[in-house]
Coordinates of C-alpha atoms and ligand atoms in Angstrom, one line a residue:
X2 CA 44.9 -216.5 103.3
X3 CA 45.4 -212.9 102.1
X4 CA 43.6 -211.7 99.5
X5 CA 45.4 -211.3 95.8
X6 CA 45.3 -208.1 94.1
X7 CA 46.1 -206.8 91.0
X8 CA 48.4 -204.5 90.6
X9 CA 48.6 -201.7 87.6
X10 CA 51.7 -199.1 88.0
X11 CA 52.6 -196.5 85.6
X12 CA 55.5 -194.2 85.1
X13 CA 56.4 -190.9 82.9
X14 CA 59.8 -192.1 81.0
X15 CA 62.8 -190.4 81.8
X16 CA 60.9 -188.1 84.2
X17 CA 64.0 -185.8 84.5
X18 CA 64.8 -184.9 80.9
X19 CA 60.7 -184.2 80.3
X20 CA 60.8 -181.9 83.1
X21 CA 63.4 -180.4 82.0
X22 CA 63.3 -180.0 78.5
X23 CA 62.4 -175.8 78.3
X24 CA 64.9 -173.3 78.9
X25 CA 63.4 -171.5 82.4
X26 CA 62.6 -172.7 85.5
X27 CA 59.0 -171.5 85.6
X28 CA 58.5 -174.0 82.6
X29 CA 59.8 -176.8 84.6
X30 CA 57.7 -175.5 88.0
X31 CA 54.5 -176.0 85.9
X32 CA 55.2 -179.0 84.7
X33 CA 56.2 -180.1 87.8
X34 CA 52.8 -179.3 89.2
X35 CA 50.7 -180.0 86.6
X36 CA 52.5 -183.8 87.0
X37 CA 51.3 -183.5 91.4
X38 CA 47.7 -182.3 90.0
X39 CA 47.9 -185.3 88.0
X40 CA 48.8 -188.3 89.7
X41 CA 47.3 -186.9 93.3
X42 CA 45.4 -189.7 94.9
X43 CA 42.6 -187.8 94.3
X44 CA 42.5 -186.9 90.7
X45 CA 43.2 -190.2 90.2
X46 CA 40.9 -192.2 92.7
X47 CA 38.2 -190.0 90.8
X48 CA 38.5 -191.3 86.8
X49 CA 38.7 -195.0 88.0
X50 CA 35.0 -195.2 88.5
X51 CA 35.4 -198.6 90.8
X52 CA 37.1 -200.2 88.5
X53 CA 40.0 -200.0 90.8
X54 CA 41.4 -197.9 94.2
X55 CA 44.6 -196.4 94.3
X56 CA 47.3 -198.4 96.0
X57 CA 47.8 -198.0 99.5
X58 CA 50.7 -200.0 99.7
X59 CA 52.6 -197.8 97.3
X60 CA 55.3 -195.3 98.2
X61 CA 54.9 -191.6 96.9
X62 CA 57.2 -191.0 94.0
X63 CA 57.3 -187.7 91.2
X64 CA 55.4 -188.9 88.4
X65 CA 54.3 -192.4 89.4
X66 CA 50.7 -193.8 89.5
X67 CA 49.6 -197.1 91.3
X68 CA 46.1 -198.5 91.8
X69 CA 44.9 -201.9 92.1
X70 CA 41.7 -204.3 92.0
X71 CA 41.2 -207.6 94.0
X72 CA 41.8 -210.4 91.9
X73 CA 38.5 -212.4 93.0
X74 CA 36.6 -209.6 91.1
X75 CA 37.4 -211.4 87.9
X76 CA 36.5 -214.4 86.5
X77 CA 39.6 -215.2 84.7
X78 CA 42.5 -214.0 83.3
X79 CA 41.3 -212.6 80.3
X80 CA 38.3 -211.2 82.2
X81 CA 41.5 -209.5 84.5
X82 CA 43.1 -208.4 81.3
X83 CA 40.4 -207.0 79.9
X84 CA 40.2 -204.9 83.1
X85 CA 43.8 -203.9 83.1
X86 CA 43.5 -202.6 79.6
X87 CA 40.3 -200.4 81.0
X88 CA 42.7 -198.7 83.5
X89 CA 44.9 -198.1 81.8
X90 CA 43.0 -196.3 79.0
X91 CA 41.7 -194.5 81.9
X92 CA 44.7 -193.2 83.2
X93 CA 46.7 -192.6 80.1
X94 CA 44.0 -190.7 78.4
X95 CA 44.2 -188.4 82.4
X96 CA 48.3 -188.0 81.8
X97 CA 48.1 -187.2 78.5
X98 CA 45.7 -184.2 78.4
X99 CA 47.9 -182.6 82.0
X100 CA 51.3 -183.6 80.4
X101 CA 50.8 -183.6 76.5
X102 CA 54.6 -184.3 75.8
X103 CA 55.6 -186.7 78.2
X104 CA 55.8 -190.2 77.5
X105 CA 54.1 -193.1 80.1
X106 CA 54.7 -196.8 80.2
X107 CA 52.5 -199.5 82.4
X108 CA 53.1 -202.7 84.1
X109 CA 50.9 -204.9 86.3
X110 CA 51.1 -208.0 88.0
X111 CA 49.3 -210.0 90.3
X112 CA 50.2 -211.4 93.9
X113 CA 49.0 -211.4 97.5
X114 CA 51.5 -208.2 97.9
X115 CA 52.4 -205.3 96.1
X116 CA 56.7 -205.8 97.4
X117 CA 56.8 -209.4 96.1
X118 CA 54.5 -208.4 92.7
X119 CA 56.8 -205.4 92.6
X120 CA 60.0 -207.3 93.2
X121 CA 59.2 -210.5 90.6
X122 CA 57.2 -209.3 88.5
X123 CA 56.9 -205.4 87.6
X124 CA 61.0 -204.7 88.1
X125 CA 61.3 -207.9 85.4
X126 CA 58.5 -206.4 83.0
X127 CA 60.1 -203.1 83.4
X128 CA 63.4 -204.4 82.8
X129 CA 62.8 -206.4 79.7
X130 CA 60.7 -204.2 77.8
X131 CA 57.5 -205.7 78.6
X132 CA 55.1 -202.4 79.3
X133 CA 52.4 -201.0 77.2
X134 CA 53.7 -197.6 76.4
X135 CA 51.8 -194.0 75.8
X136 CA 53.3 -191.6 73.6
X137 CA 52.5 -188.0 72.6
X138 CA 50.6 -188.4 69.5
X139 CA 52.5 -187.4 66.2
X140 CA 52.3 -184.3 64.3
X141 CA 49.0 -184.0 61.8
X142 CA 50.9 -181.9 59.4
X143 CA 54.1 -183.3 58.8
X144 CA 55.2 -179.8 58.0
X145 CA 54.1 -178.4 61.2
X146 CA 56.8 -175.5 62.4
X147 CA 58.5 -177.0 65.3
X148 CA 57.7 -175.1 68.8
X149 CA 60.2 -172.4 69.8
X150 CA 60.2 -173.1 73.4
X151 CA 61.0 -176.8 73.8
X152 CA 62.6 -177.4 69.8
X153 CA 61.0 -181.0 70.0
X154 CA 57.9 -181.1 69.3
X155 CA 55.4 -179.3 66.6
X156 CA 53.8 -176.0 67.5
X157 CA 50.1 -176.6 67.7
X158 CA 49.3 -172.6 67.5
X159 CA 51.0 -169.6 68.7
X160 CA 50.4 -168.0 72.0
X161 CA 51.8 -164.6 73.8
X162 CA 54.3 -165.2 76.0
X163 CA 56.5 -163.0 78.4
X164 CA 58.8 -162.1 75.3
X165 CA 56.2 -161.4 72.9
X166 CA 54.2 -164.3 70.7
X167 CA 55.4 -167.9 70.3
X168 CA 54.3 -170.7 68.0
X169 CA 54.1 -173.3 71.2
X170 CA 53.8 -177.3 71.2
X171 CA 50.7 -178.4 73.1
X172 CA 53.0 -179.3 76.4
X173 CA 54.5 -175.9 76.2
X174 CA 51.5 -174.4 76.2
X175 CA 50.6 -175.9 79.0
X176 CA 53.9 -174.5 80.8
X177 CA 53.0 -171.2 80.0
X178 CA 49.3 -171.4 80.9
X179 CA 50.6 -172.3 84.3
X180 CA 53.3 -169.4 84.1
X181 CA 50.5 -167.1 85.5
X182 CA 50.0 -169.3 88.4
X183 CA 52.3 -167.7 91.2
X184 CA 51.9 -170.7 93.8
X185 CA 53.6 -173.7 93.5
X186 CA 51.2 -177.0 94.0
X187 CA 51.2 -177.8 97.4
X188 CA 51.6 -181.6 96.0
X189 CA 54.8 -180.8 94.0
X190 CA 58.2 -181.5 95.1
X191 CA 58.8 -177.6 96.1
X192 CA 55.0 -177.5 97.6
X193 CA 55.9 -180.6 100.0
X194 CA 59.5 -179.2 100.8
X195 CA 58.3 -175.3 101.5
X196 CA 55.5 -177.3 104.0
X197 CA 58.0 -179.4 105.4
X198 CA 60.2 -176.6 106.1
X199 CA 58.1 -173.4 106.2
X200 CA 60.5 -171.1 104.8
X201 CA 59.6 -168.5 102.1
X202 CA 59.7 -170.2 98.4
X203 CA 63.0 -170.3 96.5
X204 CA 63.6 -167.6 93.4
X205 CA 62.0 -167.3 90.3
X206 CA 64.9 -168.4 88.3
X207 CA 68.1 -170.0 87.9
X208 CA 69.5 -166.5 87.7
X209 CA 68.3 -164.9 91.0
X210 CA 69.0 -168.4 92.6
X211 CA 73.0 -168.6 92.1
X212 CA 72.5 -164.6 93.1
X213 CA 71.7 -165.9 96.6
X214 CA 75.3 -166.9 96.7
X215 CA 78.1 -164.9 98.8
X216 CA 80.0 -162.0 96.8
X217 CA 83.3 -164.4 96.8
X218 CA 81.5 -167.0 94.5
X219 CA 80.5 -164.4 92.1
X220 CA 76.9 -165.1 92.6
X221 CA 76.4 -166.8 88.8
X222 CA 77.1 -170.6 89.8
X223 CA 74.5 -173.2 90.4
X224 CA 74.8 -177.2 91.0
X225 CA 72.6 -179.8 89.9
X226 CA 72.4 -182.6 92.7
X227 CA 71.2 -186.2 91.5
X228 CA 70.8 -188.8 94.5
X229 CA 69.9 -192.0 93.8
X230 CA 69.3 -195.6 96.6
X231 CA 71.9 -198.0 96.7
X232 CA 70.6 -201.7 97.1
X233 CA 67.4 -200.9 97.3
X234 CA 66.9 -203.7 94.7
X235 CA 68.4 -206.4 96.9
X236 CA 67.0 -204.8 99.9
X237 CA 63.3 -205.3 98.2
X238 CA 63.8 -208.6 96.6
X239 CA 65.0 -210.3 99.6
X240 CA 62.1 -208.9 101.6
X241 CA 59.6 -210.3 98.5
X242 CA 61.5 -213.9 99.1
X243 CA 61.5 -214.1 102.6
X244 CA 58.7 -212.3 104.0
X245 CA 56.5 -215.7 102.6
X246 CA 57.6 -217.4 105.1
X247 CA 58.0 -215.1 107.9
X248 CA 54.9 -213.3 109.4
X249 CA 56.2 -210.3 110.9
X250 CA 58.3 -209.8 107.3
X251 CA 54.9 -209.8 105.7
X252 CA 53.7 -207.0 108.0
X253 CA 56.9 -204.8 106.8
X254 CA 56.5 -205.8 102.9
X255 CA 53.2 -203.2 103.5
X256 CA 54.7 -200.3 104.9
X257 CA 58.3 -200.1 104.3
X258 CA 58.1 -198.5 100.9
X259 CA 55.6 -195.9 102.5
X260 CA 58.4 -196.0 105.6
X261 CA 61.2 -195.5 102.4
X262 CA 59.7 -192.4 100.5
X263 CA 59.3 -191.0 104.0
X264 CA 63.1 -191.1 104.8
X265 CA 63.8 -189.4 101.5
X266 CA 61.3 -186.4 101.9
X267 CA 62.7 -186.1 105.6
X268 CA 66.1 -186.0 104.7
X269 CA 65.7 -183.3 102.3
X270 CA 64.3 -181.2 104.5
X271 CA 66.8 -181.9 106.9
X272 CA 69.2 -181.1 104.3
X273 CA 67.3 -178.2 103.1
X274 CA 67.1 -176.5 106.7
X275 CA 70.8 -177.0 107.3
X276 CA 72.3 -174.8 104.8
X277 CA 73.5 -171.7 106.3
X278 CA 72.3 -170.1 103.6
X279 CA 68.4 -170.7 104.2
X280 CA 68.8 -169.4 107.9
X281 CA 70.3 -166.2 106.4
X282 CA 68.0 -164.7 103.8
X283 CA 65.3 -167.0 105.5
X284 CA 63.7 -168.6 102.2
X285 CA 64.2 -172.3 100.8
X286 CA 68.0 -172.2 99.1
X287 CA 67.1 -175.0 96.8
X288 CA 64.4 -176.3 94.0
X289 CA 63.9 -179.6 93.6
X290 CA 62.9 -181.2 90.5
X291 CA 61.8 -184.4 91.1
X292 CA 61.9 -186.3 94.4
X293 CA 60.9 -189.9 94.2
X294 CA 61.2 -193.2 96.1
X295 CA 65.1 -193.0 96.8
X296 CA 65.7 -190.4 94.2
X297 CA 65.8 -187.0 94.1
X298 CA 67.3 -183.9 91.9
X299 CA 67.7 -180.2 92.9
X300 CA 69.0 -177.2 91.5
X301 CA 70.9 -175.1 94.6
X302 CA 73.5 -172.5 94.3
X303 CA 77.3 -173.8 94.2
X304 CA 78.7 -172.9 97.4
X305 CA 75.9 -174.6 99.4
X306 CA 76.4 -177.7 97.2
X307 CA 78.4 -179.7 99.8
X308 CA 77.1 -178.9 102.6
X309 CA 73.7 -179.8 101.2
X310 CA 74.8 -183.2 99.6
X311 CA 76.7 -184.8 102.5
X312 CA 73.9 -183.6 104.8
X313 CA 71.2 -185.3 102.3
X314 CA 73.4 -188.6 102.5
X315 CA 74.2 -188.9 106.0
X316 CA 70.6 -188.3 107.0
X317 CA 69.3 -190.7 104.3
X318 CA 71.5 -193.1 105.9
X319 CA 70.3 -192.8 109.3
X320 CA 66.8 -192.4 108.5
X321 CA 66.9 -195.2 106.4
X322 CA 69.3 -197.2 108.9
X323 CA 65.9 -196.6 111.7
X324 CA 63.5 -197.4 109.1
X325 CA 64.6 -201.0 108.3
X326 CA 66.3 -202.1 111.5
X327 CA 64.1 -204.8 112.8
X328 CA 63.0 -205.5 109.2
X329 CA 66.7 -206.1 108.4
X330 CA 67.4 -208.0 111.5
X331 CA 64.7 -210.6 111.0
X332 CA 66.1 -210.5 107.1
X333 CA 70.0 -211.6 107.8
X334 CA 68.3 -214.1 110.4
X335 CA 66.7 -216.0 108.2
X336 CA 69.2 -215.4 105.5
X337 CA 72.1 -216.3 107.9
X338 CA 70.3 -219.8 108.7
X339 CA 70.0 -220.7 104.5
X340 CA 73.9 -219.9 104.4
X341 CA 73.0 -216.5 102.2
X342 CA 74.9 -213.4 102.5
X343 CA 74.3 -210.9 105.2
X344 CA 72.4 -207.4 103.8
X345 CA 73.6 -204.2 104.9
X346 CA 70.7 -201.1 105.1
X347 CA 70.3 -199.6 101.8
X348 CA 72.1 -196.1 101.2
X349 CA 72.6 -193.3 98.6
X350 CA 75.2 -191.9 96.3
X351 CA 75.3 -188.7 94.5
X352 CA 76.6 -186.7 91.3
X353 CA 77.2 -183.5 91.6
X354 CA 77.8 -180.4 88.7
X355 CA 78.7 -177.7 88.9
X356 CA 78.7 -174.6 85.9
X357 CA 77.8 -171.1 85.5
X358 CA 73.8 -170.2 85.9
X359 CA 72.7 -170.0 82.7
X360 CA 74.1 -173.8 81.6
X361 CA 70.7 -175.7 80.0
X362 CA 69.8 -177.6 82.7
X363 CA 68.7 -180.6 80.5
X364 CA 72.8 -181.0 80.0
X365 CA 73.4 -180.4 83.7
X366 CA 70.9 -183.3 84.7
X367 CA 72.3 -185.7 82.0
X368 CA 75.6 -185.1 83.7
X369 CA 74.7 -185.4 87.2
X370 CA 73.2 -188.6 86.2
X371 CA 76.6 -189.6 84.5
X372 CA 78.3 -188.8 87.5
X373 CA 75.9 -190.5 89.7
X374 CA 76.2 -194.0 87.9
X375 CA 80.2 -193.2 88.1
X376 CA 79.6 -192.9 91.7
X377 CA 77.8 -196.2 91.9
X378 CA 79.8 -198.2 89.8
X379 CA 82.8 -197.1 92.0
X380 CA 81.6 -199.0 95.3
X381 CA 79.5 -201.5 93.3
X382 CA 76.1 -200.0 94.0
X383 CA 76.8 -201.2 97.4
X384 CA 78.0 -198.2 99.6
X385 CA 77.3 -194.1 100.3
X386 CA 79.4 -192.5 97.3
X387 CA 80.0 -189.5 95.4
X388 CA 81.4 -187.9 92.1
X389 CA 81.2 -184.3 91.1
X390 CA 82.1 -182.2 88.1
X391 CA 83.5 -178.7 87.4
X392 CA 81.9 -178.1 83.9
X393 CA 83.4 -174.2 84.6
X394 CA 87.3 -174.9 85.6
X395 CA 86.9 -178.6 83.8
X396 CA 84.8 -178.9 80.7
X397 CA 81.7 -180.7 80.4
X398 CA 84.0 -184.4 79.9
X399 CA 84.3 -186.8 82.3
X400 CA 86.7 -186.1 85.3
X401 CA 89.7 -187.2 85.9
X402 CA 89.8 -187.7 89.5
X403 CA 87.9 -190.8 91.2
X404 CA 84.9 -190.7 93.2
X405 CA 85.0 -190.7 96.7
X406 CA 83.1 -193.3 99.3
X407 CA 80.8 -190.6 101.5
X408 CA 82.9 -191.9 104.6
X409 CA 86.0 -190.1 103.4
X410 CA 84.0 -187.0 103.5
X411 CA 81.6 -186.7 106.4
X412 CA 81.0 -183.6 108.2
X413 CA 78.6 -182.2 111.1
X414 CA 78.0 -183.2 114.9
X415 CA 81.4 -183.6 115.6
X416 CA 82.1 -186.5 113.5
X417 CA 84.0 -184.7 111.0
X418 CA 86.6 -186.6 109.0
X419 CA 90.8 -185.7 108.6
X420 CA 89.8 -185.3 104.9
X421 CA 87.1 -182.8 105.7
X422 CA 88.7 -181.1 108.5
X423 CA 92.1 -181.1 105.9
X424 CA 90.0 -179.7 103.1
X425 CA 88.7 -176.7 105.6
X426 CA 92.3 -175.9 106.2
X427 CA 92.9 -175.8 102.2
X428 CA 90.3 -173.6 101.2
X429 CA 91.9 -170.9 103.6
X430 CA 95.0 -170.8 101.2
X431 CA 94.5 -167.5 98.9
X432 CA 92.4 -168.8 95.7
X433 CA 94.9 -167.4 93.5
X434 CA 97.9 -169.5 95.3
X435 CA 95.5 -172.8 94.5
X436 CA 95.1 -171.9 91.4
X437 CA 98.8 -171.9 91.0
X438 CA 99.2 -175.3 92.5
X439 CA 97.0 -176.7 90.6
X440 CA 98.6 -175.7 87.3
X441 CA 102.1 -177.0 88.5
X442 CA 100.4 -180.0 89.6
X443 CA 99.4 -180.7 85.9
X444 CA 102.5 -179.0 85.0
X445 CA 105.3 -181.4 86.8
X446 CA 103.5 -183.2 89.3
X447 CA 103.4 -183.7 93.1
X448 CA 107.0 -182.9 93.9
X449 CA 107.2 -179.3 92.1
X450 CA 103.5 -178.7 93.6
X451 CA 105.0 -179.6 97.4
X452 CA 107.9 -176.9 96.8
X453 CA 105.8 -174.3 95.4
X454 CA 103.5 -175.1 98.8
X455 CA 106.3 -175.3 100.6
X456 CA 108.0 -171.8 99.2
X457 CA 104.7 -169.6 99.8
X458 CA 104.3 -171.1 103.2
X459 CA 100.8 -173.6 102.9
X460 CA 103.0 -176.5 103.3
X461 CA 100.9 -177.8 106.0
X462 CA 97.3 -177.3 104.2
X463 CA 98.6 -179.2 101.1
X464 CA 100.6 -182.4 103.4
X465 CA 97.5 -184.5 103.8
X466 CA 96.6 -184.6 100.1
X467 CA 100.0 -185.7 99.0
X468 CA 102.3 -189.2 99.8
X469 CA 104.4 -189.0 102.8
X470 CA 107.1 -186.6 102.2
X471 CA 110.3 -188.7 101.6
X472 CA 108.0 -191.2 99.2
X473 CA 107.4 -188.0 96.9
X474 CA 109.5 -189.3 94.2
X475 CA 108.0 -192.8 94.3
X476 CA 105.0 -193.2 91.8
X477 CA 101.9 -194.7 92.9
X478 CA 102.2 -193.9 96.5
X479 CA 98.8 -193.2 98.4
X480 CA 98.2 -189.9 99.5
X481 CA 97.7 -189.5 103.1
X482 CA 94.3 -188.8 103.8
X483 CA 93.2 -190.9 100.7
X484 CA 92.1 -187.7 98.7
X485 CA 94.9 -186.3 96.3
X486 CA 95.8 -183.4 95.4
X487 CA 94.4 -183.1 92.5
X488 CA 90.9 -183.8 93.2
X489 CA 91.3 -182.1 96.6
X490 CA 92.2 -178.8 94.3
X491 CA 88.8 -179.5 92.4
X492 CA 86.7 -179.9 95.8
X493 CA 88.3 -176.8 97.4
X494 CA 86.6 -174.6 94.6
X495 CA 83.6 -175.1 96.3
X496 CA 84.0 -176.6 99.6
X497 CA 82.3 -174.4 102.2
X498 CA 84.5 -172.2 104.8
X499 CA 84.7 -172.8 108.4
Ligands
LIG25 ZN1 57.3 -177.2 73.0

């Protein structure tokens, strides 16, 4: 008989829009490392004073706190309550005074392990609403001035910063307290990255990042990457069901989460490392924001967007592939013999958006996110996806061109795809001719774009976006590659040359 535990998790709310929520990036770097400082093992194994051990059976994920307590400690329920409630005092009060304007939520559950508790019964609680919640305390004064950095929360004094004095909120202050602090937390997303990788850190701002761009792209655009699992839910849940019965499935319900956040920090680095840009001014191309269990955001300049997102997925998807193989095996198995469905590994989609450098980068993560779920809802959550978004050529509305399945678009070793190797060829047609194509495009459609191609002699880069030649006319006919013209147009703007 294992021995049951119970489990208390807690989470910052909307992670990505706190972190986000002041203008610069050095803001978003110190809260980004006050929030590693904060829920380190350490810092937290040290304010639970034995009244519980942090989780071992936990993944790492940005922002997220899990500890437990074995469930024979307590008499009864209430006695286990009573206990939870302890915690989570503890911990909240901890978040709070490192994080001042971020709001937490906690669930617990107990079980013999943390997948199955996780699976039926945090996700549910989660789901539904039932989580005791923490949330910066409300304004004393109810005339308070609001703070000038952030524009959300009441100043609670004023305090110099880099442009002169500011009346600041207290989690403002904190980002400018840490604004002194050159080095990034070793346990922040950047900190684990830059040790990963060991190249120099990335710029000090959004500005001097998009400046590591080539002259071509003007040096001013940035894109905001958001990467999120695809049935990982599933993935879990069956595990949680199955691995009851099964021994060696029990074994796996331990470490595969662990095994999980480890695919996503290695694929990033992977990712990371592989822009061309990195080898060539030597010093990490990107900042990540937050990098959690199967989800990640980063900030990297345009041109390298591509590159850096199909590299991200198609590693995820092998690392992950490796991770769960035998796992997965013994899964469809047993599944197989009940008459359920076969599961495919979990794998990743992403929304990408691109606009100029100084965009608010709170709008650009709300719209990578929109993309993202665009992405998912595409291939049903099920496979490798991705939509993207020129805010600069488009607008900040939703785009009119579909998302693509990550098949249609895979590069590297080789394995590159007709769409890919077709969307190489188009970028080498003069911008200014794309830009005309594009407009006679939306002008009079596919036929007048094909003799305008065909009259300034790129004929042959524009063929494989378009419907067989003699179906021109026809409406509805499929492109040839599966990509049209259109949103072939929109990827060449950034698509990276041979
Ligand atoms: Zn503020």
């Amino acid at each position: 008989m294992t021995e049951a535990y119970v489990y208390v998790d807690f989470g910052a709310v909307r992670i990505q829009q706190y972190l986000t929520r002041t203008p610069g990036l050095r803001g978003h770097r110190a809260a980004s490392n006050s929030l590693a400082r904060a829920t380190a093992d350490a810092s937290i194994e040290g304010l639970l004073g034995g009244l519980a051990e942090v989780n071992p059976e936990a993944g790492k994920a940005d922002g997220v706190v899990s500890v437990r307590f074995p469930a024979a400690g307590t008499a009864d329920r209430s006695e286990r309550e009573q206990r939870v409630r302890q915690v989570q005092d503890g911990v909240f009060a901890h978040l709070r005074k490192a994080l001042p304007g971020a709001e937490f939520a906690s669930v617990w559950g107990e079980g013999e392990s943390y997948l199955a508790v996780h699976a039926q019964v945090l996700q549910p609680k989660l789901r539904t609403g039932r989580v005791r919640h923490d949330l910066p305390p409300v304004a004393e004064f109810p005339l308070a001035v609001p703070c000038r950095m952030c524009h959300t929360d009441p100043a609670a004094g004023s305090e110099p910063v880099p442009e002169g004095r500011l009346a600041l909120c207290l989690d403002c202050s904190m980002r400018n307290v840490s604004r002194r602090e050159t080095v990034t937390d070793p346990r922040s997303p950047e900190g684990q990255l830059l040790e990963d990788i060991g190249l120099k850190p990335a710029p000090e701002d959004f500005a001097s990042l998009a400046a590591l761009g080539t002259a071509a792209t003007g040096r001013n655009h940035l894109a905001t990457v958001a990467v999120d699992g695809n049935a990982f839910g599933a993935f879990f849940t069956a595990l949680a069901d199955e691995g009851s019965r099964e021994v060696e499935l029990s074994k796996a319900k331990g470490t595969v989460s662990e095994a999980l956040s480890a695919a996503t920090r290695t694929a990033l680095a992977d990712a990371a490392l592989d822009l061309s840009l990195a080898m060539e001014v030597e010093r990490l191309c990107l900042v990540p924001h937050v990098v959690g269990g199967d989800d990640v955001l980063v900030s990297l300049p345009a041109e390298q967007a591509w590159r850096f997102t199909l590299t991200f997925l198609q590693e995820f998807e092998h690392r992950v592939s490796e991770a769960t193989a035998d796992t997965l095996d013994t899964l469809n198995r047993l599944r197989t013999g009940r008459g359920l469905d076969e599961l495919e590994a979990p794998t990743a989609s992403a929304g990408v958006v691109f606009a100029h450098a100084s965009h608010p980068l709170n709008l650009l993560v709300e719209s990578a996110g929109q993309r993202l779920s665009e992405a998912k809802r595409a291939y049903g959550g099920r496979r490798a996806s991705v939509q993207w978004l020129d805010i600069t050529a488009d607008g900040p509305e939703a785009p009119a061109h579909p998302p693509l399945e990550l098949s249609v678009l895979r590069t590297g070793d080789g394995r590159e795809t007709a769409t890919a190797a077709a969307l190489s060829q188009l970028v080498t047609v003069p911008a200014s001719h794309l830009a005309r194509l594009t407009e006679a495009l939306h002008g009079s459609g596919p036929l007048t774009a094909a003799a305008l191609a065909h009259r300034v002699g790129h004929l042959d880069a524009v063929r494989p976006f378009l419907p067989p030649l003699d179906q021109l006319d026809r409406p509805g006919q499929e492109p040839v590659c599966g990509v049209g013209l259109g949103a072939a147009l929109n990827l060449a703007r950034w698509w990276p040359c041979a």
